[in-house]
PDB file of C-alpha atoms in Angstrom:
ATOM      1  CA  MET A 205     -18.170 -24.145  79.444  1.00  0.00           C
ATOM      2  CA  GLU A 206     -18.099 -21.263  76.997  1.00  0.00           C
ATOM      3  CA  THR A 207     -18.366 -21.731  73.258  1.00  0.00           C
ATOM      4  CA  THR A 208     -15.626 -20.553  70.929  1.00  0.00           C
ATOM      5  CA  ARG A 209     -17.743 -17.593  69.831  1.00  0.00           C
ATOM      6  CA  GLN A 210     -18.403 -16.590  73.441  1.00  0.00           C
ATOM      7  CA  ARG A 211     -14.667 -16.698  74.164  1.00  0.00           C
ATOM      8  CA  ILE A 212     -13.979 -14.554  71.081  1.00  0.00           C
ATOM      9  CA  ALA A 213     -16.651 -12.042  72.136  1.00  0.00           C
ATOM     10  CA  ASP A 214     -15.254 -11.907  75.687  1.00  0.00           C
ATOM     11  CA  THR A 215     -11.737 -11.316  74.363  1.00  0.00           C
ATOM     12  CA  LEU A 216     -12.963  -8.526  72.059  1.00  0.00           C
ATOM     13  CA  ARG A 217     -14.765  -6.848  74.963  1.00  0.00           C
ATOM     14  CA  GLU A 218     -11.394  -6.578  76.742  1.00  0.00           C
ATOM     15  CA  GLY A 219      -9.800  -4.661  73.852  1.00  0.00           C
ATOM     16  CA  PRO A 220      -8.951  -4.675  70.152  1.00  0.00           C
ATOM     17  CA  ALA A 221      -7.466  -7.784  68.557  1.00  0.00           C
ATOM     18  CA  THR A 222      -6.668  -9.102  65.098  1.00  0.00           C
ATOM     19  CA  ALA A 223      -7.661 -12.558  63.873  1.00  0.00           C
ATOM     20  CA  SER A 224      -4.066 -13.695  64.404  1.00  0.00           C
ATOM     21  CA  ASP A 225      -4.158 -12.429  67.994  1.00  0.00           C
ATOM     22  CA  LEU A 226      -7.433 -14.245  68.634  1.00  0.00           C
ATOM     23  CA  GLY A 227      -6.188 -17.412  66.964  1.00  0.00           C
ATOM     24  CA  ALA A 228      -3.056 -17.468  69.097  1.00  0.00           C
ATOM     25  CA  ALA A 229      -4.968 -16.744  72.313  1.00  0.00           C
ATOM     26  CA  LEU A 230      -7.657 -19.348  71.644  1.00  0.00           C
ATOM     27  CA  SER A 231      -5.589 -21.954  69.749  1.00  0.00           C
ATOM     28  CA  LEU A 232      -7.588 -21.588  66.523  1.00  0.00           C
ATOM     29  CA  PRO A 233      -6.478 -21.252  62.894  1.00  0.00           C
ATOM     30  CA  THR A 234      -6.835 -17.679  61.595  1.00  0.00           C
ATOM     31  CA  PRO A 235      -9.351 -18.553  58.804  1.00  0.00           C
ATOM     32  CA  VAL A 236     -11.635 -20.163  61.396  1.00  0.00           C
ATOM     33  CA  VAL A 237     -11.428 -17.022  63.545  1.00  0.00           C
ATOM     34  CA  TYR A 238     -12.685 -14.898  60.626  1.00  0.00           C
ATOM     35  CA  ASP A 239     -15.747 -17.168  60.286  1.00  0.00           C
ATOM     36  CA  HIS A 240     -16.493 -16.894  64.000  1.00  0.00           C
ATOM     37  CA  VAL A 241     -15.981 -13.105  64.082  1.00  0.00           C
ATOM     38  CA  GLU A 242     -18.474 -12.710  61.242  1.00  0.00           C
ATOM     39  CA  HIS A 243     -21.079 -14.592  63.289  1.00  0.00           C
ATOM     40  CA  VAL A 244     -20.200 -12.723  66.492  1.00  0.00           C
ATOM     41  CA  SER A 245     -20.833  -9.448  64.630  1.00  0.00           C
ATOM     42  CA  ARG A 246     -24.449 -10.525  64.062  1.00  0.00           C
ATOM     43  CA  SER A 247     -25.050 -11.754  67.593  1.00  0.00           C
ATOM     44  CA  VAL A 248     -23.566  -9.048  69.849  1.00  0.00           C
ATOM     45  CA  ASP A 249     -25.861  -8.289  72.818  1.00  0.00           C
ATOM     46  CA  GLY A 250     -27.797  -5.116  73.563  1.00  0.00           C
ATOM     47  CA  ASP A 251     -26.229  -1.748  72.865  1.00  0.00           C
ATOM     48  CA  ALA A 252     -22.802  -3.221  72.141  1.00  0.00           C
ATOM     49  CA  GLU A 253     -21.487  -3.455  68.602  1.00  0.00           C
ATOM     50  CA  LEU A 254     -18.532  -5.026  66.852  1.00  0.00           C
ATOM     51  CA  LEU A 255     -16.251  -2.311  65.491  1.00  0.00           C
ATOM     52  CA  VAL A 256     -13.767  -3.100  62.728  1.00  0.00           C
ATOM     53  CA  ALA A 257     -10.598  -1.210  61.852  1.00  0.00           C
ATOM     54  CA  PRO A 258     -10.383  -2.250  58.178  1.00  0.00           C
ATOM     55  CA  PRO A 259      -7.342  -3.867  56.618  1.00  0.00           C
ATOM     56  CA  GLU A 260      -4.860  -1.340  55.270  1.00  0.00           C
ATOM     57  CA  CYS A 261      -2.134  -1.550  52.646  1.00  0.00           C
ATOM     58  CA  ARG A 262       1.222  -0.864  54.292  1.00  0.00           C
ATOM     59  CA  ASP A 263       2.651   0.513  51.037  1.00  0.00           C
ATOM     60  CA  CYS A 264       0.008   2.941  49.735  1.00  0.00           C
ATOM     61  CA  GLY A 265      -2.406   3.251  52.688  1.00  0.00           C
ATOM     62  CA  PHE A 266      -5.477   1.990  50.783  1.00  0.00           C
ATOM     63  CA  ASP A 267      -8.218   0.893  53.207  1.00  0.00           C
ATOM     64  CA  GLY A 268     -11.362   0.730  51.043  1.00  0.00           C
ATOM     65  CA  PHE A 269     -11.556  -3.042  50.790  1.00  0.00           C
ATOM     66  CA  ASP A 270     -14.955  -4.560  49.922  1.00  0.00           C
ATOM     67  CA  ASP A 271     -15.113  -6.910  52.915  1.00  0.00           C
ATOM     68  CA  PRO A 272     -13.501  -5.312  55.980  1.00  0.00           C
ATOM     69  CA  ILE A 273     -13.877  -8.455  58.100  1.00  0.00           C
ATOM     70  CA  ASN A 274     -11.598 -10.615  55.922  1.00  0.00           C
ATOM     71  CA  GLU A 275      -7.927 -10.097  55.193  1.00  0.00           C
ATOM     72  CA  PRO A 276      -7.345  -9.539  51.460  1.00  0.00           C
ATOM     73  CA  SER A 277      -4.361 -11.155  49.784  1.00  0.00           C
ATOM     74  CA  ARG A 278      -3.212  -7.987  48.006  1.00  0.00           C
ATOM     75  CA  CYS A 279      -4.015  -4.328  47.475  1.00  0.00           C
ATOM     76  CA  PRO A 280      -6.218  -3.528  44.464  1.00  0.00           C
ATOM     77  CA  GLU A 281      -4.478  -0.154  44.050  1.00  0.00           C
ATOM     78  CA  CYS A 282      -0.749  -0.937  44.144  1.00  0.00           C
ATOM     79  CA  LYS A 283      -0.898  -4.788  44.075  1.00  0.00           C
ATOM     80  CA  SER A 284       1.242  -5.016  47.209  1.00  0.00           C
ATOM     81  CA  GLU A 285       0.806  -8.068  49.426  1.00  0.00           C
ATOM     82  CA  ARG A 286       1.804  -6.110  52.544  1.00  0.00           C
ATOM     83  CA  ILE A 287      -1.660  -5.813  54.076  1.00  0.00           C
ATOM     84  CA  GLU A 288      -2.267  -4.944  57.740  1.00  0.00           C
ATOM     85  CA  GLU A 289      -4.856  -7.260  59.297  1.00  0.00           C
ATOM     86  CA  PRO A 290      -8.236  -5.856  60.316  1.00  0.00           C
ATOM     87  CA  ALA A 291      -8.646  -5.312  64.060  1.00  0.00           C
ATOM     88  CA  PHE A 292     -11.868  -5.985  65.957  1.00  0.00           C
ATOM     89  CA  VAL A 293     -13.316  -4.741  69.241  1.00  0.00           C
ATOM     90  CA  ILE A 294     -16.719  -4.906  70.940  1.00  0.00           C
ATOM     91  CA  ARG A 295     -17.865  -1.661  72.585  1.00  0.00           C
TER      92      ARG A 295
END
């Protein structure tokens, strides 16, 4: 039986996914997925690495958020709440 983190890592090896995608696929709440992804990023095997496409503001395009693994509530530049989720993949 695989652990939740192993299932997340296996899913991310298949292709990019957001926390919402992972939560839906693995029946987990999105905030819990973010916690697991953070741990998976530290425990990826061998030459593989967790790549993150950072969150991006849909209104102004800002993508320089301090913590790219978590989804911010609003953009620090334009204050919009229309933020694209970060996407993760293991390569």
